Amino acid sequence: MFDAEKFVQDVVTQNAEALVGHFAHDAIICWHDSNEQFTVAEYVRANCEYPGKWQGKSIRVEQIDGGVAMVTKIWSNKSTHFVAAFARLKDDKITHLDEYYSDVGDAPGWRKDMKIGRPIEDR
């Protein structure tokens, strides 16, 4: 069975050897925010050469038809992001991965002025 928690830890610890093992050899990875498509080797290189030391935790993992959906919080001493990812699986290997990154920030002023909503968590 595909281990989403292990996948997240292999990404944030930049464990290239383990990361490759999560993918089918011909998998396609898409980062829609920056309009980039990667091979497995390119994805591993991009993750493992990404600057900084990262930490992460899975927020939610859901089995979906043909794969898994994951929401992850990742952070370094410089930035924090949430990642929504949708992985298609075959034989417990990722064949296609779509990742969407968000920057963490405050609500915009116009919404604060409405005096609605409340924090989800302390930051």
MMTF fields as JSON, N, C-alpha, C and O atoms, coordinates in Angstrom:
{
  "mmtfVersion": "1.0.0",
  "mmtfProducer": "UNKNOWN",
  "numBonds": 491,
  "numAtoms": 492,
  "numGroups": 123,
  "numChains": 1,
  "numModels": 1,
  "chainsPerModel": [1],
  "groupsPerChain": [123],
  "chainIdList": ["A"],
  "bondAtomList": [4, 2, 8, 6, 12, 10, 16, 14, 20, 18, 24, 22, 28, 26, 32, 30, 36, 34, 40, 38, 44, 42, 48, 46, 52, 50, 56, 54, 60, 58, 64, 62, 68, 66, 72, 70, 76, 74, 80, 78, 84, 82, 88, 86, 92, 90, 96, 94, 100, 98, 104, 102, 108, 106, 112, 110, 116, 114, 120, 118, 124, 122, 128, 126, 132, 130, 136, 134, 140, 138, 144, 142, 148, 146, 152, 150, 156, 154, 160, 158, 164, 162, 168, 166, 172, 170, 176, 174, 180, 178, 184, 182, 188, 186, 192, 190, 196, 194, 200, 198, 204, 202, 208, 206, 212, 210, 216, 214, 220, 218, 224, 222, 228, 226, 232, 230, 236, 234, 240, 238, 244, 242, 248, 246, 252, 250, 256, 254, 260, 258, 264, 262, 268, 266, 272, 270, 276, 274, 280, 278, 284, 282, 288, 286, 292, 290, 296, 294, 300, 298, 304, 302, 308, 306, 312, 310, 316, 314, 320, 318, 324, 322, 328, 326, 332, 330, 336, 334, 340, 338, 344, 342, 348, 346, 352, 350, 356, 354, 360, 358, 364, 362, 368, 366, 372, 370, 376, 374, 380, 378, 384, 382, 388, 386, 392, 390, 396, 394, 400, 398, 404, 402, 408, 406, 412, 410, 416, 414, 420, 418, 424, 422, 428, 426, 432, 430, 436, 434, 440, 438, 444, 442, 448, 446, 452, 450, 456, 454, 460, 458, 464, 462, 468, 466, 472, 470, 476, 474, 480, 478, 484, 482, 488, 486],
  "bondOrderList": [1, 1, 1, 1, 1, 1, 1, 1, 1, 1, 1, 1, 1, 1, 1, 1, 1, 1, 1, 1, 1, 1, 1, 1, 1, 1, 1, 1, 1, 1, 1, 1, 1, 1, 1, 1, 1, 1, 1, 1, 1, 1, 1, 1, 1, 1, 1, 1, 1, 1, 1, 1, 1, 1, 1, 1, 1, 1, 1, 1, 1, 1, 1, 1, 1, 1, 1, 1, 1, 1, 1, 1, 1, 1, 1, 1, 1, 1, 1, 1, 1, 1, 1, 1, 1, 1, 1, 1, 1, 1, 1, 1, 1, 1, 1, 1, 1, 1, 1, 1, 1, 1, 1, 1, 1, 1, 1, 1, 1, 1, 1, 1, 1, 1, 1, 1, 1, 1, 1, 1, 1, 1],
  "groupList": [{"groupName": "MET", "atomNameList": ["N", "CA", "C", "O"], "elementList": ["N", "C", "C", "O"], "formalChargeList": [0, 0, 0, 0], "bondAtomList": [1, 0, 2, 1, 3, 2], "bondOrderList": [1, 1, 2], "singleLetterCode": "M", "chemCompType": "L-PEPTIDE LINKING"}, {"groupName": "PHE", "atomNameList": ["N", "CA", "C", "O"], "elementList": ["N", "C", "C", "O"], "formalChargeList": [0, 0, 0, 0], "bondAtomList": [1, 0, 2, 1, 3, 2], "bondOrderList": [1, 1, 2], "singleLetterCode": "F", "chemCompType": "L-PEPTIDE LINKING"}, {"groupName": "ASP", "atomNameList": ["N", "CA", "C", "O"], "elementList": ["N", "C", "C", "O"], "formalChargeList": [0, 0, 0, 0], "bondAtomList": [1, 0, 2, 1, 3, 2], "bondOrderList": [1, 1, 2], "singleLetterCode": "D", "chemCompType": "L-PEPTIDE LINKING"}, {"groupName": "ALA", "atomNameList": ["N", "CA", "C", "O"], "elementList": ["N", "C", "C", "O"], "formalChargeList": [0, 0, 0, 0], "bondAtomList": [1, 0, 2, 1, 3, 2], "bondOrderList": [1, 1, 2], "singleLetterCode": "A", "chemCompType": "L-PEPTIDE LINKING"}, {"groupName": "GLU", "atomNameList": ["N", "CA", "C", "O"], "elementList": ["N", "C", "C", "O"], "formalChargeList": [0, 0, 0, 0], "bondAtomList": [1, 0, 2, 1, 3, 2], "bondOrderList": [1, 1, 2], "singleLetterCode": "E", "chemCompType": "L-PEPTIDE LINKING"}, {"groupName": "LYS", "atomNameList": ["N", "CA", "C", "O"], "elementList": ["N", "C", "C", "O"], "formalChargeList": [0, 0, 0, 0], "bondAtomList": [1, 0, 2, 1, 3, 2], "bondOrderList": [1, 1, 2], "singleLetterCode": "K", "chemCompType": "L-PEPTIDE LINKING"}, {"groupName": "VAL", "atomNameList": ["N", "CA", "C", "O"], "elementList": ["N", "C", "C", "O"], "formalChargeList": [0, 0, 0, 0], "bondAtomList": [1, 0, 2, 1, 3, 2], "bondOrderList": [1, 1, 2], "singleLetterCode": "V", "chemCompType": "L-PEPTIDE LINKING"}, {"groupName": "GLN", "atomNameList": ["N", "CA", "C", "O"], "elementList": ["N", "C", "C", "O"], "formalChargeList": [0, 0, 0, 0], "bondAtomList": [1, 0, 2, 1, 3, 2], "bondOrderList": [1, 1, 2], "singleLetterCode": "Q", "chemCompType": "L-PEPTIDE LINKING"}, {"groupName": "THR", "atomNameList": ["N", "CA", "C", "O"], "elementList": ["N", "C", "C", "O"], "formalChargeList": [0, 0, 0, 0], "bondAtomList": [1, 0, 2, 1, 3, 2], "bondOrderList": [1, 1, 2], "singleLetterCode": "T", "chemCompType": "L-PEPTIDE LINKING"}, {"groupName": "ASN", "atomNameList": ["N", "CA", "C", "O"], "elementList": ["N", "C", "C", "O"], "formalChargeList": [0, 0, 0, 0], "bondAtomList": [1, 0, 2, 1, 3, 2], "bondOrderList": [1, 1, 2], "singleLetterCode": "N", "chemCompType": "L-PEPTIDE LINKING"}, {"groupName": "LEU", "atomNameList": ["N", "CA", "C", "O"], "elementList": ["N", "C", "C", "O"], "formalChargeList": [0, 0, 0, 0], "bondAtomList": [1, 0, 2, 1, 3, 2], "bondOrderList": [1, 1, 2], "singleLetterCode": "L", "chemCompType": "L-PEPTIDE LINKING"}, {"groupName": "GLY", "atomNameList": ["N", "CA", "C", "O"], "elementList": ["N", "C", "C", "O"], "formalChargeList": [0, 0, 0, 0], "bondAtomList": [1, 0, 2, 1, 3, 2], "bondOrderList": [1, 1, 2], "singleLetterCode": "G", "chemCompType": "PEPTIDE LINKING"}, {"groupName": "HIS", "atomNameList": ["N", "CA", "C", "O"], "elementList": ["N", "C", "C", "O"], "formalChargeList": [0, 0, 0, 0], "bondAtomList": [1, 0, 2, 1, 3, 2], "bondOrderList": [1, 1, 2], "singleLetterCode": "H", "chemCompType": "L-PEPTIDE LINKING"}, {"groupName": "ILE", "atomNameList": ["N", "CA", "C", "O"], "elementList": ["N", "C", "C", "O"], "formalChargeList": [0, 0, 0, 0], "bondAtomList": [1, 0, 2, 1, 3, 2], "bondOrderList": [1, 1, 2], "singleLetterCode": "I", "chemCompType": "L-PEPTIDE LINKING"}, {"groupName": "CYS", "atomNameList": ["N", "CA", "C", "O"], "elementList": ["N", "C", "C", "O"], "formalChargeList": [0, 0, 0, 0], "bondAtomList": [1, 0, 2, 1, 3, 2], "bondOrderList": [1, 1, 2], "singleLetterCode": "C", "chemCompType": "L-PEPTIDE LINKING"}, {"groupName": "TRP", "atomNameList": ["N", "CA", "C", "O"], "elementList": ["N", "C", "C", "O"], "formalChargeList": [0, 0, 0, 0], "bondAtomList": [1, 0, 2, 1, 3, 2], "bondOrderList": [1, 1, 2], "singleLetterCode": "W", "chemCompType": "L-PEPTIDE LINKING"}, {"groupName": "SER", "atomNameList": ["N", "CA", "C", "O"], "elementList": ["N", "C", "C", "O"], "formalChargeList": [0, 0, 0, 0], "bondAtomList": [1, 0, 2, 1, 3, 2], "bondOrderList": [1, 1, 2], "singleLetterCode": "S", "chemCompType": "L-PEPTIDE LINKING"}, {"groupName": "TYR", "atomNameList": ["N", "CA", "C", "O"], "elementList": ["N", "C", "C", "O"], "formalChargeList": [0, 0, 0, 0], "bondAtomList": [1, 0, 2, 1, 3, 2], "bondOrderList": [1, 1, 2], "singleLetterCode": "Y", "chemCompType": "L-PEPTIDE LINKING"}, {"groupName": "ARG", "atomNameList": ["N", "CA", "C", "O"], "elementList": ["N", "C", "C", "O"], "formalChargeList": [0, 0, 0, 0], "bondAtomList": [1, 0, 2, 1, 3, 2], "bondOrderList": [1, 1, 2], "singleLetterCode": "R", "chemCompType": "L-PEPTIDE LINKING"}, {"groupName": "PRO", "atomNameList": ["N", "CA", "C", "O"], "elementList": ["N", "C", "C", "O"], "formalChargeList": [0, 0, 0, 0], "bondAtomList": [1, 0, 2, 1, 3, 2], "bondOrderList": [1, 1, 2], "singleLetterCode": "P", "chemCompType": "L-PEPTIDE LINKING"}],
  "groupTypeList": [0, 1, 2, 3, 4, 5, 1, 6, 7, 2, 6, 6, 8, 7, 9, 3, 4, 3, 10, 6, 11, 12, 1, 3, 12, 2, 3, 13, 13, 14, 15, 12, 2, 16, 9, 4, 7, 1, 8, 6, 3, 4, 17, 6, 18, 3, 9, 14, 4, 17, 19, 11, 5, 15, 7, 11, 5, 16, 13, 18, 6, 4, 7, 13, 2, 11, 11, 6, 3, 0, 6, 8, 5, 13, 15, 16, 9, 5, 16, 8, 12, 1, 6, 3, 3, 1, 3, 18, 10, 5, 2, 2, 5, 13, 8, 12, 10, 2, 4, 17, 17, 16, 2, 6, 11, 2, 3, 19, 11, 15, 18, 5, 2, 0, 5, 13, 11, 18, 19, 13, 4, 2, 18],
  "groupIdList": [1, 2, 3, 4, 5, 6, 7, 8, 9, 10, 11, 12, 13, 14, 15, 16, 17, 18, 19, 20, 21, 22, 23, 24, 25, 26, 27, 28, 29, 30, 31, 32, 33, 34, 35, 36, 37, 38, 39, 40, 41, 42, 43, 44, 45, 46, 47, 48, 49, 50, 51, 52, 53, 54, 55, 56, 57, 58, 59, 60, 61, 62, 63, 64, 65, 66, 67, 68, 69, 70, 71, 72, 73, 74, 75, 76, 77, 78, 79, 80, 81, 82, 83, 84, 85, 86, 87, 88, 89, 90, 91, 92, 93, 94, 95, 96, 97, 98, 99, 100, 101, 102, 103, 104, 105, 106, 107, 108, 109, 110, 111, 112, 113, 114, 115, 116, 117, 118, 119, 120, 121, 122, 123],
  "secStructList": [7, 7, 7, 2, 2, 2, 2, 2, 2, 2, 2, 2, 6, 6, 7, 2, 2, 2, 2, 2, 6, 6, 3, 3, 3, 3, 3, 3, 3, 3, 3, 4, 4, 4, 6, 3, 3, 3, 7, 2, 2, 2, 2, 2, 2, 2, 2, 2, 6, 1, 1, 1, 7, 7, 3, 3, 3, 3, 3, 3, 3, 3, 3, 3, 6, 6, 3, 3, 3, 3, 3, 3, 3, 3, 3, 7, 1, 1, 7, 3, 3, 3, 3, 3, 3, 3, 3, 3, 3, 3, 6, 6, 3, 3, 3, 3, 3, 3, 3, 3, 3, 3, 3, 7, 7, 7, 7, 7, 2, 2, 2, 2, 2, 6, 6, 7, 7, 7, 7, 1, 1, 7, 7],
  "xCoordList": [0.833, 0.0, 0.882, 1.893, 0.495, 1.23, 1.221, 0.163, 2.383, 2.525, 2.714, 3.831, 1.62, 1.656, 2.517, 3.224, 2.469, 3.28, 4.768, 5.534, 5.175, 6.59, 6.983, 8.082, 6.083, 6.354, 6.635, 7.616, 5.784, 5.97, 7.306, 8.026, 7.652, 8.924, 10.113, 11.132, 9.999, 11.088, 11.253, 12.367, 10.146, 10.22, 10.92, 11.891, 10.432, 10.982, 12.395, 13.147, 12.766, 14.145, 15.067, 16.263, 14.505, 15.255, 16.022, 17.197, 15.33, 15.894, 15.707, 14.709, 16.668, 16.55, 16.321, 15.442, 17.094, 16.983, 15.597, 14.997, 15.096, 13.764, 12.672, 11.664, 12.866, 11.855, 11.596, 10.445, 12.65, 12.514, 11.626, 10.853, 11.727, 10.985, 9.475, 8.742, 9.003, 7.559, 6.91, 5.683, 7.721, 7.213, 7.384, 8.337, 6.44, 6.647, 7.737, 7.854, 8.527, 9.674, 9.261, 10.033, 8.056, 7.621, 6.572, 5.798, 6.547, 5.579, 5.753, 6.839, 4.662, 4.647, 4.237, 3.275, 4.987, 4.712, 4.472, 5.257, 3.371, 3.02, 2.927, 2.242, 3.629, 3.493, 2.708, 3.274, 1.436, 0.557, 0.806, 0.61, 1.234, 1.461, 2.515, 2.406, 3.523, 4.617, 4.615, 5.549, 3.558, 3.4, 4.591, 5.141, 4.983, 6.115, 5.689, 4.889, 6.243, 6.043, 7.408, 8.358, 7.502, 8.771, 8.71, 7.654, 9.847, 10.043, 10.355, 10.521, 10.434, 10.784, 12.162, 12.336, 13.131, 14.491, 14.517, 15.214, 13.763, 13.726, 13.04, 13.487, 11.953, 11.233, 12.129, 12.185, 12.815, 13.715, 14.817, 15.154, 15.375, 16.431, 15.896, 16.532, 14.721, 14.136, 13.899, 14.189, 13.382, 13.127, 14.415, 14.553, 15.338, 16.538, 17.558, 18.423, 17.47, 18.369, 17.677, 18.271, 16.423, 15.702, 16.414, 16.719, 16.69, 17.462, 16.729, 15.501, 17.491, 16.95, 16.738, 16.851, 16.426, 16.113, 14.625, 14.126, 13.917, 12.462, 11.921, 12.546, 10.763, 10.001, 8.609, 8.205, 7.888, 6.542, 5.709, 6.222, 4.405, 3.496, 2.253, 1.786, 1.744, 0.514, -0.65, -0.763, -1.504, -2.704, -3.882, -4.72, -3.916, -5.036, -4.608, -3.938, -5.002, -4.763, -6.074, -6.666, -6.525, -7.788, -7.574, -6.958, -8.081, -8.08, -9.128, -10.259, -8.77, -9.707, -9.65, -8.739, -10.595, -10.646, -9.33, -8.985, -8.608, -7.364, -6.145, -5.075, -6.284, -5.114, -5.351, -6.111, -4.674, -4.717, -4.64, -3.952, -5.367, -5.272, -4.583, -4.885, -3.665, -2.882, -2.848, -2.706, -2.976, -2.755, -1.626, -1.677, -0.611, 0.603, 0.974, 0.806, 1.474, 2.056, 3.566, 4.086, 4.275, 5.74, 6.263, 5.656, 7.406, 7.949, 9.453, 10.032, 10.058, 11.478, 11.547, 10.517, 12.748, 12.862, 12.524, 12.468, 12.296, 12.008, 10.571, 10.076, 9.896, 8.538, 7.755, 8.315, 6.435, 5.508, 4.55, 4.115, 4.225, 3.327, 2.402, 2.738, 1.243, 0.37, 0.42, 0.454, 0.423, 0.47, -0.721, -0.919, -1.503, -2.56, -2.024, -1.589, -2.057, -1.5, -2.479, -3.151, -2.526, -3.375, -2.492, -1.911, -2.4, -1.531, -2.358, -3.189, -2.129, -2.691, -1.699, -0.491, -2.22, -1.362, -1.631, -2.757, -0.563, -0.667, 0.357, 1.537, -0.094, 0.795, 1.513, 2.696, 0.78, 1.279, 2.43, 3.187, 2.563, 3.562, 2.831, 1.803, 3.358, 2.769, 3.042, 4.188, 1.973, 2.118, 1.911, 2.433, 1.154, 0.911, 0.68, -0.104, 1.362, 1.244, 0.994, 1.783, -0.109, -0.424, -0.275, -0.935, 0.599, 0.818, 0.473, 0.767, -0.165, -0.576, -0.066, -0.432, 0.78, 1.393, 0.69, 0.262, 0.579, 0.051, 1.037, 1.745, 1.071, 1.84, 0.937, -0.274, 1.514, 0.752, 0.86, 1.952, -0.272, -0.283, -1.576, -2.444, -1.684, -2.885, -3.99, -3.741, -5.207, -6.352, -6.151, -5.541, -6.655, -6.506, -7.308, -8.285, -6.877, -7.498, -8.993, -9.744, -9.429, -10.866, -11.695, -12.822, -11.132, -11.873, -11.778, -12.737, -10.639, -10.516, -11.525, -12.124, -11.709, -12.667, -14.096, -14.923, -14.387, -15.725, -15.963, -17.103, -14.874, -14.932, -15.655, -16.541, -15.248, -15.79, -14.642, -13.48, -14.954, -13.947, -13.148, -13.268, -12.338, -11.476, -10.28, -10.352, -9.194, -8.02, -8.312, -9.061, -7.725, -7.806, -6.817, -7.125, -5.63, -4.581, -3.706, -3.671, -2.997, -2.02, -0.789, -0.344, -0.244, 0.979, 2.072, 3.178],
  "yCoordList": [-1.181, 0.0, 1.249, 1.303, 2.243, 3.501, 4.188, 4.331, 4.613, 5.24, 6.748, 7.224, 7.482, 8.929, 9.639, 10.59, 9.195, 9.815, 9.67, 10.619, 8.495, 8.259, 9.11, 9.664, 9.214, 10.049, 11.489, 12.086, 12.047, 13.423, 13.569, 14.538, 12.632, 12.723, 12.6, 13.26, 11.767, 11.644, 12.925, 13.278, 13.621, 14.911, 15.939, 16.562, 16.122, 17.199, 16.918, 17.853, 15.645, 15.335, 15.239, 14.982, 15.445, 15.439, 14.128, 14.119, 13.033, 11.692, 11.173, 10.521, 11.467, 11.168, 9.691, 9.338, 8.833, 7.398, 6.871, 6.121, 7.263, 6.811, 7.445, 6.804, 8.684, 9.4, 8.72, 8.579, 8.3, 7.606, 6.38, 6.066, 5.686, 4.456, 4.627, 3.641, 5.842, 6.097, 6.199, 6.219, 6.263, 6.551, 5.391, 4.617, 5.287, 4.458, 5.154, 6.378, 4.395, 4.99, 6.069, 6.991, 5.967, 6.934, 7.916, 8.475, 8.122, 9.03, 10.461, 10.873, 11.189, 12.603, 13.385, 13.036, 14.448, 15.289, 16.71, 17.243, 17.329, 18.682, 19.618, 19.332, 20.74, 21.834, 22.917, 23.69, 22.972, 23.858, 25.33, 26.181, 25.647, 27.041, 27.712, 28.894, 26.949, 27.508, 26.978, 27.233, 26.233, 25.719, 24.863, 25.043, 23.918, 23.045, 21.585, 21.181, 20.805, 19.351, 18.691, 19.106, 17.649, 16.996, 15.498, 14.878, 14.932, 13.485, 13.165, 14.074, 11.895, 11.512, 12.061, 12.639, 11.883, 12.36, 13.87, 14.361, 14.607, 16.064, 16.475, 17.401, 15.783, 16.072, 15.818, 16.634, 14.704, 14.376, 15.425, 15.875, 15.812, 16.83, 18.161, 18.803, 18.581, 19.848, 19.831, 20.815, 18.737, 18.641, 18.548, 19.215, 17.743, 17.494, 18.617, 18.725, 19.454, 20.604, 21.9, 22.975, 21.803, 22.993, 23.551, 22.801, 24.854, 25.416, 25.367, 25.426, 25.26, 25.311, 23.94, 22.908, 23.969, 22.748, 22.799, 23.779, 21.743, 21.732, 20.735, 19.719, 21.051, 20.142, 20.032, 20.882, 19.001, 18.86, 17.895, 17.044, 18.05, 17.1, 16.965, 17.925, 15.761, 15.505, 16.052, 15.81, 16.779, 17.323, 16.385, 16.14, 15.87, 14.999, 14.114, 14.564, 12.86, 11.906, 11.179, 10.627, 11.18, 10.527, 9.617, 10.01, 8.412, 7.526, 8.048, 8.329, 8.177, 8.593, 7.558, 6.73, 7.6, 6.646, 6.649, 7.648, 5.558, 5.423, 6.03, 6.074, 6.507, 7.111, 7.656, 7.1, 8.775, 9.371, 10.893, 11.417, 11.591, 13.049, 13.357, 12.745, 14.303, 14.635, 16.142, 16.901, 16.566, 17.963, 17.956, 17.243, 18.75, 18.758, 20.185, 21.096, 20.37, 21.654, 21.468, 20.557, 22.332, 22.296, 23.668, 24.693, 23.672, 24.941, 24.853, 23.784, 26.037, 26.224, 27.438, 27.952, 27.891, 29.09, 30.353, 31.445, 30.211, 31.371, 31.436, 32.524, 30.3, 30.329, 29.09, 28.071, 29.216, 28.122, 28.004, 29.005, 26.766, 26.512, 25.354, 24.475, 25.371, 24.207, 23.643, 24.395, 22.331, 21.663, 20.719, 19.855, 20.899, 19.939, 19.107, 19.653, 17.793, 16.912, 15.78, 15.249, 15.44, 14.352, 13.382, 13.73, 12.159, 11.154, 10.021, 9.432, 9.719, 8.5, 7.387, 7.569, 6.231, 5.112, 3.888, 3.63, 3.144, 1.818, 0.953, 1.297, -0.175, -1.064, -0.303, -0.527, 0.603, 1.405, 2.338, 2.757, 2.663, 3.627, 4.799, 4.61, 6.0, 7.194, 7.172, 7.06, 7.281, 7.372, 8.8, 9.189, 9.571, 10.979, 11.726, 11.288, 12.855, 13.647, 15.099, 15.712, 15.644, 17.068, 17.722, 17.322, 18.741, 19.437, 20.918, 21.543, 21.454, 22.862, 23.462, 23.005, 24.484, 25.114, 26.427, 27.157, 26.714, 28.01, 28.657, 27.975, 29.959, 30.709, 30.965, 31.128, 30.999, 31.251, 32.735, 33.303, 33.343, 34.764, 35.136, 34.295, 36.404, 36.913, 37.142, 37.274, 37.186, 37.53, 38.958, 39.778, 39.258, 40.616, 41.616, 41.255, 42.867, 43.926, 44.055, 44.272, 43.923, 44.092, 43.047, 43.32, 41.845, 40.808, 41.003, 40.733, 41.466, 41.785, 42.861, 42.811, 43.837, 44.919, 44.39, 45.02, 43.249, 42.659, 42.036, 41.754, 41.822, 41.214, 39.86, 39.588, 39.031, 37.677, 36.675, 37.045, 35.428, 34.374, 34.408, 35.33, 33.389, 33.247, 32.376, 31.639, 32.45, 31.633, 30.141, 29.697, 29.391, 27.933, 27.406, 26.486, 27.999, 27.568, 28.759, 29.746, 28.662, 29.686, 29.522, 28.403, 30.629, 30.567, 31.372, 31.444],
  "zCoordList": [0.0, 0.0, 0.0, 0.7, -0.783, -0.86, 0.5, 1.113, 0.975, 2.283, 2.103, 1.896, 2.185, 1.968, 3.004, 2.67, 4.249, 5.305, 5.002, 5.172, 4.558, 4.211, 3.009, 2.968, 2.029, 0.864, 1.29, 0.847, 2.144, 2.616, 3.325, 3.081, 4.193, 4.915, 3.974, 4.179, 2.947, 1.975, 1.162, 0.777, 0.899, 0.197, 1.082, 0.654, 2.318, 3.152, 3.649, 3.924, 3.767, 4.167, 2.953, 3.092, 1.77, 0.514, 0.333, -0.032, 0.594, 0.493, -0.939, -1.249, -1.79, -3.221, -3.5, -4.286, -2.87, -3.132, -2.779, -3.549, -1.621, -1.196, -2.048, -2.346, -2.435, -3.221, -4.553, -4.967, -5.222, -6.509, -6.366, -7.271, -5.244, -5.023, -4.931, -5.002, -4.777, -4.702, -6.08, -6.186, -7.134, -8.469, -9.443, -9.351, -10.38, -11.564, -12.386, -12.34, -13.128, -13.835, -14.839, -15.101, -15.402, -16.417, -15.89, -16.666, -14.586, -13.974, -14.48, -14.89, -14.437, -14.801, -13.558, -12.874, -13.284, -12.124, -12.617, -13.402, -12.148, -12.581, -11.386, -10.404, -11.487, -10.531, -11.253, -12.026, -11.008, -11.759, -11.446, -12.314, -10.228, -9.846, -10.73, -11.057, -11.107, -11.912, -13.341, -14.101, -13.711, -15.074, -15.503, -16.59, -14.623, -14.917, -14.864, -14.021, -15.784, -15.799, -15.699, -16.362, -14.857, -14.595, -14.837, -14.719, -15.174, -15.102, -13.644, -12.83, -13.314, -11.94, -11.574, -10.501, -12.455, -12.164, -11.952, -11.063, -12.762, -12.618, -11.319, -10.642, -10.973, -9.73, -8.519, -7.599, -8.523, -7.414, -7.32, -6.224, -8.449, -8.424, -7.906, -7.069, -8.404, -7.953, -6.442, -5.762, -5.919, -4.484, -3.676, -2.65, -4.122, -3.334, -3.41, -2.54, -4.433, -4.534, -4.14, -4.229, -3.704, -3.26, -2.046, -1.119, -2.023, -0.916, 0.425, 0.482, 1.473, 2.823, 3.426, 2.764, 4.705, 5.447, 5.733, 6.285, 5.355, 5.401, 6.412, 6.716, 6.91, 7.76, 7.151, 6.358, 7.516, 6.979, 7.78, 8.506, 7.629, 8.254, 7.384, 6.771, 7.353, 6.618, 7.415, 8.617, 6.749, 7.37, 7.1, 7.968, 5.871, 5.488, 4.325, 3.395, 4.393, 3.317, 3.073, 4.0, 1.83, 1.474, 0.276, -0.715, 0.373, -0.778, -1.76, -1.364, -3.008, -4.044, -5.16, -5.195, -6.048, -7.144, -7.918, -8.548, -7.875, -8.625, -7.965, -8.572, -6.716, -6.106, -4.724, -3.931, -4.447, -3.122, -3.262, -4.137, -2.373, -2.264, -0.939, 0.086, -0.969, 0.229, 0.431, -0.528, 1.67, 2.037, 3.046, 4.049, 2.776, 3.59, 3.935, 3.125, 5.126, 5.527, 5.52, 6.165, 4.789, 4.778, 5.168, 4.856, 5.859, 6.289, 6.458, 6.65, 6.378, 6.671, 7.588, 8.023, 7.876, 8.711, 7.916, 8.483, 6.598, 5.757, 5.246, 4.955, 5.133, 4.585, 4.983, 5.386, 4.855, 5.13, 3.964, 3.395, 3.615, 2.486, 2.818, 3.612, 2.2, 2.192, 0.784, -0.19, 0.674, -0.621, -0.715, 0.139, -1.763, -2.082, -3.241, -4.255, -3.089, -4.108, -4.409, -3.525, -5.68, -6.148, -6.915, -7.943, -6.403, -7.008, -7.586, -6.894, -8.859, -9.448, -9.183, -9.327, -8.793, -8.411, -9.271, -9.695, -9.513, -10.119, -9.416, -9.358, -8.879, -8.118, -7.004, -6.75, -6.341, -5.22, -5.581, -4.706, -6.847, -7.309, -7.957, -8.608, -7.781, -8.391, -9.886, -10.32, -10.668, -12.127, -12.615, -13.66, -11.86, -12.185, -10.882, -10.04, -10.716, -9.497, -9.865, -10.584, -9.369, -9.526, -8.165, -7.206, -8.073, -6.803, -6.967, -7.986, -5.917, -5.888, -4.581, -3.498, -4.686, -3.519, -3.191, -4.085, -1.907, -1.488, -0.529, 0.211, -0.554, 0.427, 1.626, 1.473, 2.793, 4.006, 4.335, 4.348, 4.598, 4.931, 5.626, 5.864, 5.943, 6.599, 5.585, 4.386, 6.084, 5.245, 4.735, 5.42, 3.547, 3.022, 3.86, 4.515, 3.824, 4.615, 4.4, 5.351, 3.158, 2.884, 3.619, 4.033, 3.781, 4.489, 6.007, 6.73, 6.48, 7.907, 8.289, 9.364, 7.397, 7.647, 7.797, 8.457, 7.196, 7.306, 8.683, 9.055, 9.441, 10.784, 10.756, 11.567, 9.801, 9.699, 9.804, 9.633, 10.079, 10.141, 11.435, 12.242, 11.607, 12.777, 12.386, 11.403, 13.133, 12.796, 12.891, 13.762, 12.007, 12.045, 13.083, 13.841, 13.105, 14.034, 14.377, 13.644, 15.499, 15.867, 15.001, 14.745, 14.555, 13.736, 14.371, 13.834]
}
